[in-house]
XYZ file of C-alpha atoms in Angstrom:
710
model
C -0.003 0.002 0.000
C 1.223 3.482 -0.771
C 1.354 5.457 2.455
C 3.748 8.317 1.904
C 6.304 9.650 -0.500
C 9.602 11.052 0.610
C 12.613 12.151 -1.372
C 15.620 9.944 -0.673
C 19.066 11.463 -1.135
C 21.322 8.785 -2.554
C 24.408 10.645 -1.342
C 23.325 10.058 2.242
C 22.661 6.870 4.185
C 19.807 5.090 2.409
C 18.862 2.721 5.227
C 18.595 5.458 7.847
C 16.469 7.588 5.549
C 14.125 4.666 4.991
C 13.799 4.097 8.733
C 12.935 7.763 9.228
C 10.313 7.556 6.485
C 8.673 4.489 7.982
C 8.668 6.036 11.459
C 7.096 9.259 10.208
C 3.877 7.420 9.383
C 3.258 6.449 13.009
C 3.969 9.646 14.936
C 0.230 10.268 15.609
C 0.101 7.019 17.625
C 2.362 8.450 20.329
C 0.689 9.236 23.637
C -2.729 8.412 25.104
C -4.682 10.534 22.596
C -3.992 8.519 19.473
C -5.246 9.621 16.075
C -6.541 6.814 13.897
C -5.422 6.418 10.289
C -7.172 5.218 7.177
C -4.953 2.873 5.210
C -5.932 2.967 1.530
C -4.933 0.355 -1.008
C -4.363 2.118 -4.340
C -4.950 -1.047 -6.356
C -8.342 -2.120 -5.029
C -9.217 1.181 -3.302
C -10.117 -0.595 -0.062
C -9.492 1.116 3.259
C -9.068 0.064 6.885
C -9.038 2.115 10.092
C -6.062 1.492 12.390
C -4.648 3.146 15.490
C -1.596 1.091 16.439
C 1.925 0.629 15.154
C 1.520 -3.113 14.678
C -1.572 -2.738 12.484
C 0.122 0.082 10.582
C 3.112 -2.049 9.645
C 0.801 -4.877 8.593
C -0.620 -2.511 5.977
C 2.695 -1.186 4.642
C 5.000 -2.589 2.004
C 7.882 -3.923 4.092
C 9.537 -5.958 1.364
C 12.802 -4.035 1.604
C 15.563 -5.223 3.932
C 15.137 -2.197 6.202
C 11.380 -2.706 6.294
C 11.778 -6.333 7.322
C 14.227 -5.443 10.084
C 11.857 -2.782 11.394
C 8.929 -5.183 11.313
C 10.910 -7.847 13.180
C 11.840 -5.378 15.912
C 8.247 -4.172 16.347
C 6.838 -7.692 16.274
C 9.356 -8.858 18.867
C 8.328 -6.003 21.177
C 4.618 -6.641 20.615
C 4.750 -10.421 20.971
C 6.576 -10.139 24.286
C 5.095 -7.061 25.956
C 2.073 -5.930 23.872
C 3.059 -2.324 24.626
C 5.814 0.130 23.720
C 5.646 -0.314 19.943
C 4.705 3.319 19.261
C 7.621 4.488 21.367
C 9.920 2.065 19.559
C 8.818 3.244 16.110
C 9.121 6.928 16.972
C 12.580 6.596 18.508
C 13.744 4.613 15.485
C 12.897 7.617 13.343
C 14.274 10.207 15.759
C 17.569 8.404 16.283
C 17.935 7.570 12.592
C 17.802 11.302 11.903
C 20.270 11.889 14.739
C 22.733 9.398 13.269
C 22.316 10.964 9.837
C 23.270 14.337 11.279
C 26.325 12.817 12.935
C 27.411 11.273 9.636
C 26.878 14.593 7.887
C 29.264 16.213 10.375
C 31.886 13.558 9.734
C 31.585 11.627 13.004
C 33.144 8.143 12.604
C 30.659 5.290 12.697
C 32.538 3.512 15.482
C 32.258 6.630 17.631
C 28.524 6.966 16.939
C 27.929 3.355 17.949
C 30.037 3.593 21.088
C 28.727 6.911 22.398
C 25.054 6.256 21.626
C 25.171 2.810 23.210
C 26.794 4.153 26.358
C 24.443 7.124 26.358
C 21.366 4.921 26.366
C 22.898 2.720 29.039
C 23.494 5.835 31.127
C 19.841 6.857 30.679
C 18.618 3.408 31.685
C 20.588 3.670 34.911
C 19.418 7.193 35.688
C 15.702 6.516 35.304
C 15.867 3.919 38.064
C 15.442 6.933 40.345
C 11.901 7.367 39.006
C 10.784 3.838 39.824
C 7.941 3.356 42.264
C 7.730 0.078 44.221
C 4.499 -1.882 43.876
C 4.023 -4.147 46.873
C 1.277 -5.907 48.814
C -1.400 -5.092 46.274
C -3.564 -8.044 47.311
C -2.717 -8.277 51.023
C -5.647 -6.197 52.250
C -8.108 -7.166 49.540
C -11.436 -8.693 50.495
C -11.956 -11.699 48.237
C -15.719 -11.574 48.763
C -16.108 -8.041 47.432
C -15.667 -6.582 44.007
C -13.469 -3.624 43.194
C -14.978 -0.174 42.934
C -15.309 0.810 39.339
C -12.528 2.697 37.672
C -13.222 6.362 37.356
C -13.128 8.124 34.017
C -10.404 10.737 33.730
C -9.055 12.778 30.883
C -5.407 11.865 30.541
C -2.820 14.617 30.424
C 0.913 14.863 30.679
C 3.155 16.103 33.426
C 1.537 19.191 34.980
C 4.722 21.235 34.825
C 4.947 20.493 31.086
C 1.590 22.146 30.521
C 0.631 25.777 30.252
C -1.574 26.268 33.350
C -4.678 28.399 33.386
C -4.946 31.460 35.606
C -6.883 29.435 38.169
C -4.201 26.769 38.184
C -1.524 29.397 38.760
C -3.347 30.776 41.779
C -3.852 27.286 43.205
C -0.234 26.364 42.604
C 1.006 29.482 44.421
C -1.220 28.537 47.317
C 0.143 24.999 47.329
C 3.774 26.132 47.235
C 3.533 27.570 50.737
C 3.476 24.131 52.339
C 5.923 22.453 50.017
C 9.339 23.626 51.164
C 9.761 20.845 53.705
C 8.887 18.039 51.310
C 11.706 16.243 49.518
C 10.795 13.087 47.741
C 14.059 11.303 46.986
C 14.535 7.961 48.695
C 17.146 5.275 48.415
C 16.933 1.542 48.759
C 19.540 -0.956 49.921
C 20.578 -1.823 46.389
C 21.828 1.694 45.899
C 19.112 2.737 43.466
C 17.204 5.918 43.985
C 13.458 5.611 44.287
C 11.174 8.539 43.745
C 7.626 9.573 44.432
C 4.895 7.698 42.659
C 2.882 10.726 41.620
C 4.342 12.856 38.852
C 1.652 13.371 36.276
C -1.981 13.868 37.143
C -4.989 13.734 34.885
C -7.051 16.900 34.886
C -10.787 17.438 35.281
C -13.603 15.386 33.820
C -14.621 12.778 36.359
C -17.466 10.358 36.351
C -17.176 8.716 39.760
C -19.476 7.141 42.234
C -19.277 8.126 45.907
C -17.790 4.835 47.088
C -14.887 5.039 44.669
C -14.260 8.656 45.575
C -14.076 7.773 49.241
C -11.798 4.809 48.538
C -9.343 6.882 46.507
C -9.253 9.705 49.030
C -8.804 7.386 52.003
C -6.067 5.509 50.162
C -4.182 8.667 49.352
C -4.556 10.135 52.832
C -3.564 6.870 54.493
C -0.552 6.612 52.225
C 0.534 10.052 53.304
C -0.021 9.473 56.999
C 2.052 6.303 56.942
C 5.072 7.884 55.250
C 8.162 8.105 57.391
C 11.410 9.901 56.754
C 14.203 7.382 56.495
C 17.879 7.366 55.559
C 19.336 4.262 54.014
C 22.943 3.759 53.022
C 23.508 4.127 49.299
C 26.392 4.518 46.928
C 24.907 7.914 46.103
C 25.547 9.327 49.592
C 28.952 9.737 51.188
C 28.019 11.693 54.298
C 25.194 12.798 56.508
C 24.759 16.352 55.307
C 21.330 17.313 54.075
C 22.684 18.575 50.767
C 25.274 16.679 48.739
C 26.657 16.278 45.257
C 26.445 12.762 43.863
C 29.388 11.758 41.695
C 28.556 9.604 38.695
C 30.514 8.270 35.717
C 32.072 10.707 33.302
C 32.130 13.579 35.715
C 28.345 13.846 35.836
C 27.297 15.246 39.185
C 23.798 15.489 40.551
C 22.708 17.684 43.402
C 20.469 15.729 45.780
C 18.800 16.315 49.104
C 19.033 13.621 51.724
C 15.741 14.217 53.475
C 13.816 11.177 52.322
C 10.228 10.021 52.227
C 8.862 6.683 51.064
C 6.220 6.599 48.341
C 4.662 3.379 47.176
C 1.762 2.088 45.151
C -0.132 -0.534 47.132
C -3.637 -0.162 45.756
C -4.857 -1.997 42.672
C -7.380 0.675 41.716
C -4.687 3.339 41.781
C -2.293 1.147 39.801
C -4.913 0.286 37.189
C -5.911 3.919 36.711
C -2.276 4.937 36.378
C -1.559 2.289 33.757
C -4.752 2.802 31.743
C -3.270 5.782 29.836
C -6.734 7.052 29.060
C -8.271 3.725 28.026
C -10.358 3.319 31.158
C -12.971 1.008 29.629
C -10.353 -1.601 28.687
C -8.518 -1.329 31.990
C -11.792 -1.690 33.883
C -12.283 -5.065 32.190
C -8.723 -6.080 33.030
C -9.189 -5.102 36.648
C -12.378 -7.154 36.874
C -10.534 -10.121 35.367
C -7.871 -9.845 38.062
C -10.578 -9.720 40.711
C -12.199 -12.902 39.382
C -8.841 -14.683 39.327
C -8.145 -13.554 42.876
C -11.527 -14.749 44.122
C -11.058 -18.114 42.430
C -7.574 -18.492 43.937
C -8.951 -17.758 47.394
C -11.652 -20.382 46.976
C -9.185 -22.995 45.755
C -6.440 -22.249 48.308
C -8.584 -21.354 51.276
C -8.462 -17.600 51.912
C -5.402 -17.136 49.680
C -2.739 -18.662 51.924
C -0.273 -18.566 49.040
C 0.704 -15.239 47.426
C -1.599 -14.485 44.519
C -0.070 -14.069 41.070
C -1.984 -12.610 38.158
C -1.946 -15.272 35.401
C -2.479 -13.521 32.076
C -2.391 -16.833 30.208
C -5.740 -17.713 31.795
C -7.510 -14.728 30.232
C -9.103 -14.990 26.808
C -11.225 -12.672 24.698
C -14.437 -13.075 22.760
C -15.134 -10.353 20.192
C -18.754 -9.647 19.269
C -18.940 -6.916 16.634
C -22.239 -5.199 16.039
C -23.276 -5.070 19.709
C -23.277 -1.891 21.820
C -20.246 -0.965 23.914
C -22.236 -1.446 27.105
C -22.402 -5.190 26.469
C -18.660 -5.582 27.126
C -17.997 -7.478 30.339
C -15.841 -10.081 32.060
C -17.137 -13.527 33.027
C -15.653 -16.622 34.676
C -15.385 -19.542 32.297
C -15.032 -19.717 28.532
C -17.225 -17.626 26.237
C -17.010 -18.275 22.523
C -19.158 -18.056 19.404
C -20.726 -20.891 17.460
C -23.043 -21.024 14.478
C -26.677 -20.188 15.126
C -27.488 -23.635 13.762
C -26.207 -25.013 17.090
C -29.048 -23.335 19.007
C -31.235 -26.491 19.284
C -28.246 -28.520 20.496
C -27.350 -25.979 23.161
C -30.960 -25.841 24.385
C -30.882 -29.623 24.655
C -27.605 -29.716 26.601
C -27.893 -26.705 28.897
C -28.522 -27.077 32.626
C -26.906 -30.513 32.799
C -23.340 -31.689 33.482
C -21.565 -32.763 30.329
C -18.737 -35.145 29.628
C -15.995 -33.579 27.535
C -13.162 -34.738 25.277
C -10.194 -32.502 24.472
C -8.474 -32.868 21.088
C -5.140 -31.040 20.876
C -4.821 -31.183 17.091
C -7.280 -31.074 14.174
C -10.377 -33.226 14.241
C -10.232 -34.261 10.587
C -9.854 -37.558 8.830
C -6.443 -36.761 7.305
C -4.863 -35.049 10.327
C -1.553 -36.465 11.489
C 0.499 -35.125 14.371
C 3.970 -33.677 13.841
C 6.526 -36.414 13.320
C 4.053 -38.896 11.861
C 5.575 -40.996 9.099
C 3.121 -42.319 6.554
C 3.443 -45.968 5.642
C 5.057 -46.424 2.238
C 4.065 -50.012 1.493
C 0.281 -49.498 1.391
C -1.446 -49.032 -1.954
C -5.150 -48.479 -2.574
C -6.708 -49.006 -6.006
C -10.208 -47.645 -6.722
C -11.838 -46.539 -9.929
C -13.127 -43.293 -8.462
C -10.968 -41.067 -6.267
C -14.005 -39.003 -5.304
C -15.778 -42.130 -4.100
C -12.667 -43.101 -2.168
C -12.443 -39.761 -0.380
C -16.165 -39.608 0.380
C -16.251 -43.164 1.645
C -13.131 -42.713 3.756
C -14.307 -39.526 5.452
C -17.800 -40.911 5.951
C -16.451 -44.023 7.604
C -14.146 -41.950 9.776
C -16.962 -39.578 10.856
C -19.196 -42.517 11.780
C -16.363 -44.008 13.828
C -15.899 -40.721 15.709
C -19.575 -40.675 16.640
C -19.406 -44.277 17.811
C -16.494 -43.500 20.110
C -18.267 -40.492 21.600
C -21.488 -42.441 22.102
C -19.543 -45.284 23.696
C -18.152 -42.956 26.386
C -21.311 -40.838 26.632
C -19.509 -37.669 25.469
C -21.644 -34.621 24.650
C -18.970 -31.956 24.207
C -15.739 -31.931 22.210
C -13.212 -29.085 22.369
C -10.707 -29.042 19.523
C -7.570 -26.918 19.423
C -7.408 -27.054 15.632
C -9.900 -27.329 12.787
C -12.984 -29.569 12.649
C -14.245 -31.498 9.633
C -17.328 -29.887 8.107
C -18.943 -33.268 7.581
C -18.388 -34.149 11.210
C -19.992 -30.880 12.310
C -23.135 -31.806 10.378
C -23.273 -35.206 12.025
C -22.805 -33.606 15.469
C -25.836 -31.398 14.885
C -27.992 -34.403 14.045
C -26.800 -36.370 17.072
C -27.302 -33.493 19.575
C -23.605 -33.213 20.345
C -21.561 -30.021 20.409
C -18.098 -29.602 18.923
C -16.091 -26.355 19.173
C -12.935 -25.787 17.136
C -10.016 -23.342 17.257
C -9.865 -23.392 21.061
C -6.830 -21.706 22.603
C -4.240 -23.975 24.214
C -4.545 -22.234 27.592
C -8.315 -22.781 27.513
C -7.763 -26.467 26.782
C -5.382 -26.740 29.702
C -7.809 -24.957 32.031
C -10.598 -27.419 31.200
C -8.204 -30.344 31.513
C -7.309 -29.256 35.053
C -10.840 -28.418 36.186
C -12.769 -31.252 34.521
C -10.151 -33.961 34.962
C -9.752 -34.537 31.234
C -6.633 -35.585 29.352
C -5.858 -34.045 25.964
C -5.397 -36.515 23.108
C -4.183 -36.132 19.537
C -6.652 -38.551 17.901
C -10.192 -39.597 18.660
C -9.028 -43.245 18.658
C -6.975 -42.523 21.782
C -10.045 -41.655 23.837
C -10.728 -43.883 26.821
C -12.557 -43.499 30.092
C -9.548 -41.909 31.799
C -9.345 -39.187 29.136
C -12.937 -37.993 29.468
C -13.673 -34.982 31.682
C -16.830 -34.406 33.698
C -18.974 -31.605 35.043
C -18.820 -29.073 32.219
C -21.913 -26.905 31.719
C -22.929 -25.086 28.552
C -25.458 -22.304 28.277
C -26.185 -19.190 26.283
C -24.148 -16.163 27.284
C -27.336 -14.137 27.644
C -30.828 -15.353 28.524
C -32.103 -14.239 25.143
C -29.809 -15.819 22.519
C -31.081 -13.699 19.652
C -29.837 -10.554 21.443
C -26.203 -11.585 21.051
C -26.009 -12.748 17.447
C -23.098 -11.034 15.727
C -22.837 -9.897 12.126
C -21.569 -13.316 11.007
C -24.673 -15.137 12.219
C -22.884 -16.563 15.244
C -24.171 -16.835 18.779
C -22.238 -16.494 22.053
C -22.230 -19.405 24.505
C -20.673 -19.929 27.927
C -18.768 -23.039 29.022
C -17.735 -23.437 32.630
C -17.073 -25.976 35.322
C -16.484 -25.774 39.022
C -13.072 -24.401 39.989
C -11.939 -23.533 36.475
C -9.158 -20.940 36.420
C -10.306 -19.130 33.309
C -11.761 -15.690 32.645
C -13.203 -14.383 29.371
C -13.408 -10.718 28.436
C -16.333 -10.147 26.110
C -15.511 -7.222 23.823
C -18.297 -5.558 21.863
C -18.430 -2.633 19.497
C -21.183 -1.451 17.154
C -18.568 -0.616 14.494
C -17.052 -3.796 13.115
C -13.984 -1.946 11.754
C -13.029 -0.938 15.322
C -13.233 -4.441 16.787
C -9.572 -5.298 16.202
C -8.491 -2.013 17.759
C -10.617 -2.665 20.835
C -9.083 -6.100 21.314
C -5.560 -4.746 20.855
C -6.162 -2.068 23.479
C -7.538 -4.596 25.943
C -4.426 -6.747 25.673
C -2.199 -3.682 25.957
C -3.823 -2.762 29.263
C -3.727 -6.367 30.450
C -0.011 -6.715 29.787
C 0.786 -3.353 31.389
C -0.885 -4.458 34.597
C 0.645 -7.925 34.342
C 4.221 -6.647 34.091
C 3.663 -4.043 36.801
C 2.507 -6.755 39.216
C 5.165 -9.211 38.081
C 8.084 -6.781 38.424
C 6.603 -5.075 41.499
C 7.660 -1.671 40.217
C 6.534 1.000 37.782
C 7.883 4.242 36.356
C 6.407 7.647 36.859
C 4.528 8.043 33.589
C 3.496 10.597 31.051
C 6.990 11.466 29.854
C 8.782 11.740 33.218
C 11.523 9.253 32.416
C 12.053 10.679 28.932
C 12.389 14.172 30.374
C 14.968 12.889 32.846
C 16.898 11.229 30.005
C 16.864 14.479 28.053
C 18.034 16.508 31.046
C 20.817 14.139 32.036
C 22.164 13.760 28.500
C 22.236 17.506 28.009
C 24.173 18.008 31.239
C 26.500 15.157 30.312
C 27.122 16.666 26.875
C 27.947 20.045 28.398
C 30.303 18.496 30.922
C 31.940 16.431 28.171
C 32.526 19.579 26.171
C 34.258 21.240 29.115
C 36.133 18.217 30.402
C 36.891 16.108 27.374
C 39.760 14.154 28.849
C 37.977 13.377 32.103
C 34.777 12.376 30.342
C 36.617 10.180 27.855
C 38.497 8.294 30.563
C 35.283 7.087 32.114
C 34.018 5.537 28.904
C 37.103 3.863 27.435
C 38.809 0.678 28.449
C 40.844 -1.032 25.744
C 40.561 1.220 22.726
C 43.108 2.685 20.381
C 44.464 6.207 20.783
C 42.678 7.202 17.567
C 39.332 6.084 18.899
C 40.071 7.764 22.221
C 40.807 11.079 20.574
C 37.761 10.724 18.301
C 35.534 10.051 21.280
C 36.882 13.063 23.097
C 36.210 15.282 20.104
C 32.842 13.975 18.960
C 31.306 12.719 22.194
C 29.491 15.977 23.064
C 28.066 16.159 19.534
C 26.761 12.584 19.538
C 25.236 12.995 23.001
C 23.528 16.166 21.856
C 21.907 14.428 18.881
C 20.929 11.459 21.052
C 19.237 13.889 23.436
C 17.487 15.531 20.500
C 15.643 12.240 20.011
C 14.112 12.597 23.470
C 13.333 16.249 22.719
C 11.408 15.245 19.589
C 9.651 12.500 21.530
C 8.390 14.860 24.229
C 7.474 17.577 21.730
C 5.377 15.166 19.694
C 3.853 13.750 22.863
C 2.718 17.203 23.950
C 1.598 18.224 20.481
C -0.560 15.108 20.166
C -2.506 16.179 23.263
C -3.842 19.168 21.259
C -2.727 21.573 24.000
C -0.153 23.165 21.698
C -0.607 24.697 18.278
C 2.653 23.269 16.937
C 5.501 20.968 17.857
C 7.755 24.037 17.936
C 5.621 25.601 20.651
C 5.696 22.353 22.624
C 9.462 22.094 22.165
C 9.926 25.648 23.415
C 7.957 24.874 26.542
C 10.005 21.727 27.162
C 13.181 23.736 26.697
C 12.025 26.137 29.415
C 11.686 23.326 31.957
C 14.851 21.708 30.668
C 16.766 24.855 31.540
C 15.172 24.908 34.983
C 16.113 21.279 35.542
C 19.695 21.952 34.500
C 19.964 25.025 36.718
C 18.646 23.055 39.699
C 21.718 20.798 39.610
C 19.591 17.657 39.909
C 17.100 16.877 37.114
C 15.518 14.045 39.075
C 15.015 16.252 42.133
C 13.548 18.978 39.933
C 11.027 16.522 38.493
C 10.033 15.290 41.922
C 9.844 18.747 43.426
C 7.448 19.842 40.702
C 5.408 16.764 41.429
C 5.609 17.479 45.140
C 3.943 20.841 44.682
C 0.911 19.256 43.106
C 0.884 16.454 45.653
C 0.875 19.011 48.456
C -1.957 20.909 46.827
C -4.053 17.756 46.546
C -3.549 16.906 50.195
C -4.920 20.272 51.315
C -8.321 20.608 52.939
C -10.032 21.022 49.571
C -9.313 17.417 48.578
C -13.018 16.716 48.119
C -13.056 19.231 45.285
C -9.791 17.975 43.756
C -10.589 14.320 43.285
C -9.867 14.485 39.590
C -6.197 15.151 40.365
C -5.673 12.133 42.617
C -4.993 9.386 40.019
C -1.356 8.919 39.145
C 0.088 7.991 35.767
C 2.511 5.079 35.562
C 4.546 3.233 32.942
C 5.780 -0.343 33.021
C 9.535 -0.606 33.482
C 10.991 -3.417 31.396
C 8.769 -2.963 28.303
C 9.736 0.721 28.131
C 13.467 0.090 28.538
C 13.302 -2.721 25.989
C 11.545 -0.443 23.476
C 14.410 2.043 23.821
C 17.024 -0.670 23.446
C 15.388 -2.268 20.429
C 15.017 1.114 18.735
C 18.681 2.020 19.116
C 19.866 -1.498 18.274
C 17.932 -1.360 15.014
C 19.289 2.050 14.067
C 22.885 1.030 14.801
C 22.419 -2.264 12.966
C 21.230 -0.492 9.823
C 24.033 2.045 10.216
C 26.752 -0.578 10.407
C 25.238 -2.884 7.817
C 25.105 -0.137 5.185
C 28.279 1.647 6.271
C 30.198 0.417 3.230
C 27.709 1.756 0.702
C 27.243 5.325 1.884
C 27.391 7.131 -1.425
C 28.699 10.548 -2.333
C 32.300 9.581 -3.044
C 33.602 8.735 -6.499
C 30.298 9.268 -8.314
C 30.850 12.637 -9.889
C 29.630 11.456 -13.295
C 26.122 10.618 -12.072
C 23.393 12.835 -13.462
C 21.671 15.123 -11.040
C 18.390 13.314 -11.678
C 19.921 10.122 -10.353
C 21.035 11.678 -7.090
C 17.546 11.538 -5.651
C 14.841 8.950 -5.716
C 11.430 8.336 -4.238
C 10.736 5.892 -1.461
C 7.123 4.697 -1.520
C 5.790 3.366 1.767
């Protein structure tokens, strides 16, 4: 599909220019307020609406080597974390442009690779200071009660990165009076700085019930009352003075204050709101799924004696396009769709325990498991091949029915495909077969119903058959939940099954894939936050810290070249050492420019700024303030502290919309950065031998440029 047209200068690095062109198409996906795109096929004039990087790349022509590498990087990020792909794509473009500028200035490729790699490593170490511990989320949870519903908030970025209204300015001045004594830097025993968990706050627009409001306020107030000032030994502190300078590699020094307070996130509602990034409807479903898993674990274990772990593999989705959004919900058990022709069978089988067989492959006559070797000495001679095939499949289908009748089986779940002829016979015999069942669903039914999965129907015996499975319509009126493909939703469940289904509905069929993608993004954010027991301050906080630290490091490198170089080199040649000393500030500056572009686009996409230039100017203002403060991380937290103090004033009942915090998952974000830079440097080094512009003076001017069609 033709997406964009950009002039490619053949005298410059072709691969990097292609990466920048690909990345340019996805810049509107950055941030919580994503703008959807229509992808138009010029050949058949068909169009599709997408709003994610993964779906965008599926619609582009990625046949080139660079396109394939980009797609592999994005797919690897998505398959593992289901989040961070928009960040990855944008940084690929920003850093490709940065490397191009370095090449244009004559910076050696080896220096670019070395300095950028170390620069990103330095950033990854610095942002540890903005991590918030997530502990004991389920310790005080009542397994017999449901969570209060997530509130609806408009998502915004860091408050100090926004232009406040006059009212906000007055309120902030009022809040500053009680802020001087609050310093939010803490340190843990591992030597890593931990910061406050509330940096960015969504602004007004709340639709909350009174119970949720009270829960959020009590949680926040209790969190504050329980905070204690502590001092813990850390490599960052060498004395007991209140104010110190922390020495870091390459001469980078950070001014910190040693009056410490502990900030944590120990409430699931708060964590879910912070990780929703504006998609509250999807996160609400995820939160309800966690609650159902927790309740089931408590029932099975007896009041949750063992620590509860959120198992994302035991969540599945059922998409029902054509139904209103309000029909979306989460239910225990397995909800799927079958043909409406199965309605009489389901009515016959509902409200009674069923015996079930689980087939882990295809349920077809010619299916053979992997590794099966067909006999070579058997020959069949018939005058009609059609008669042979019909007779063979008919005999096989009759045999399947005989086996099921022999063991009184009413339900068959198949992981693969099911023979059409067999489906017809099942309808006539009042038996239900469901194909394309997820492997995790099969395992859940095997555990709960006592069934054993088999590869062939001939392997079924009494020990393989499960018991106690119930089937019913998802809703009491089946005709109310028939989707556009003439399919009906049914519910399968059995006692103690560890399985939850999220039913996703949307009246617009074209948006169904987007809704499912967003659900899984929210689910994986919450999963990794609970698994790693830590989150980042969100909304651009870590990127702003990276930008600030790299700028300071570049300035210090410019002033102290020899000292800065000594901290980065180990066993390198004198030529490389001198090159690093000369070019290091330049490379760091361009690396930082990538973060600057990221934040500018992030702010611009919120529609609070008329242009990216205006957003960049505003970021530059705070960047200067952070640099002048001597400690970028402390500056970030102090700005956050002001708003935190304001919220905890007596007018908290009128400021509920500012309570929710914004978080980011740690490892998926860091991995998106790493994959982006690795891809850029790979393309740089792979094409380093074919950078044109030398020895081609006879080429016509028309051949010096070309068009890259995406």
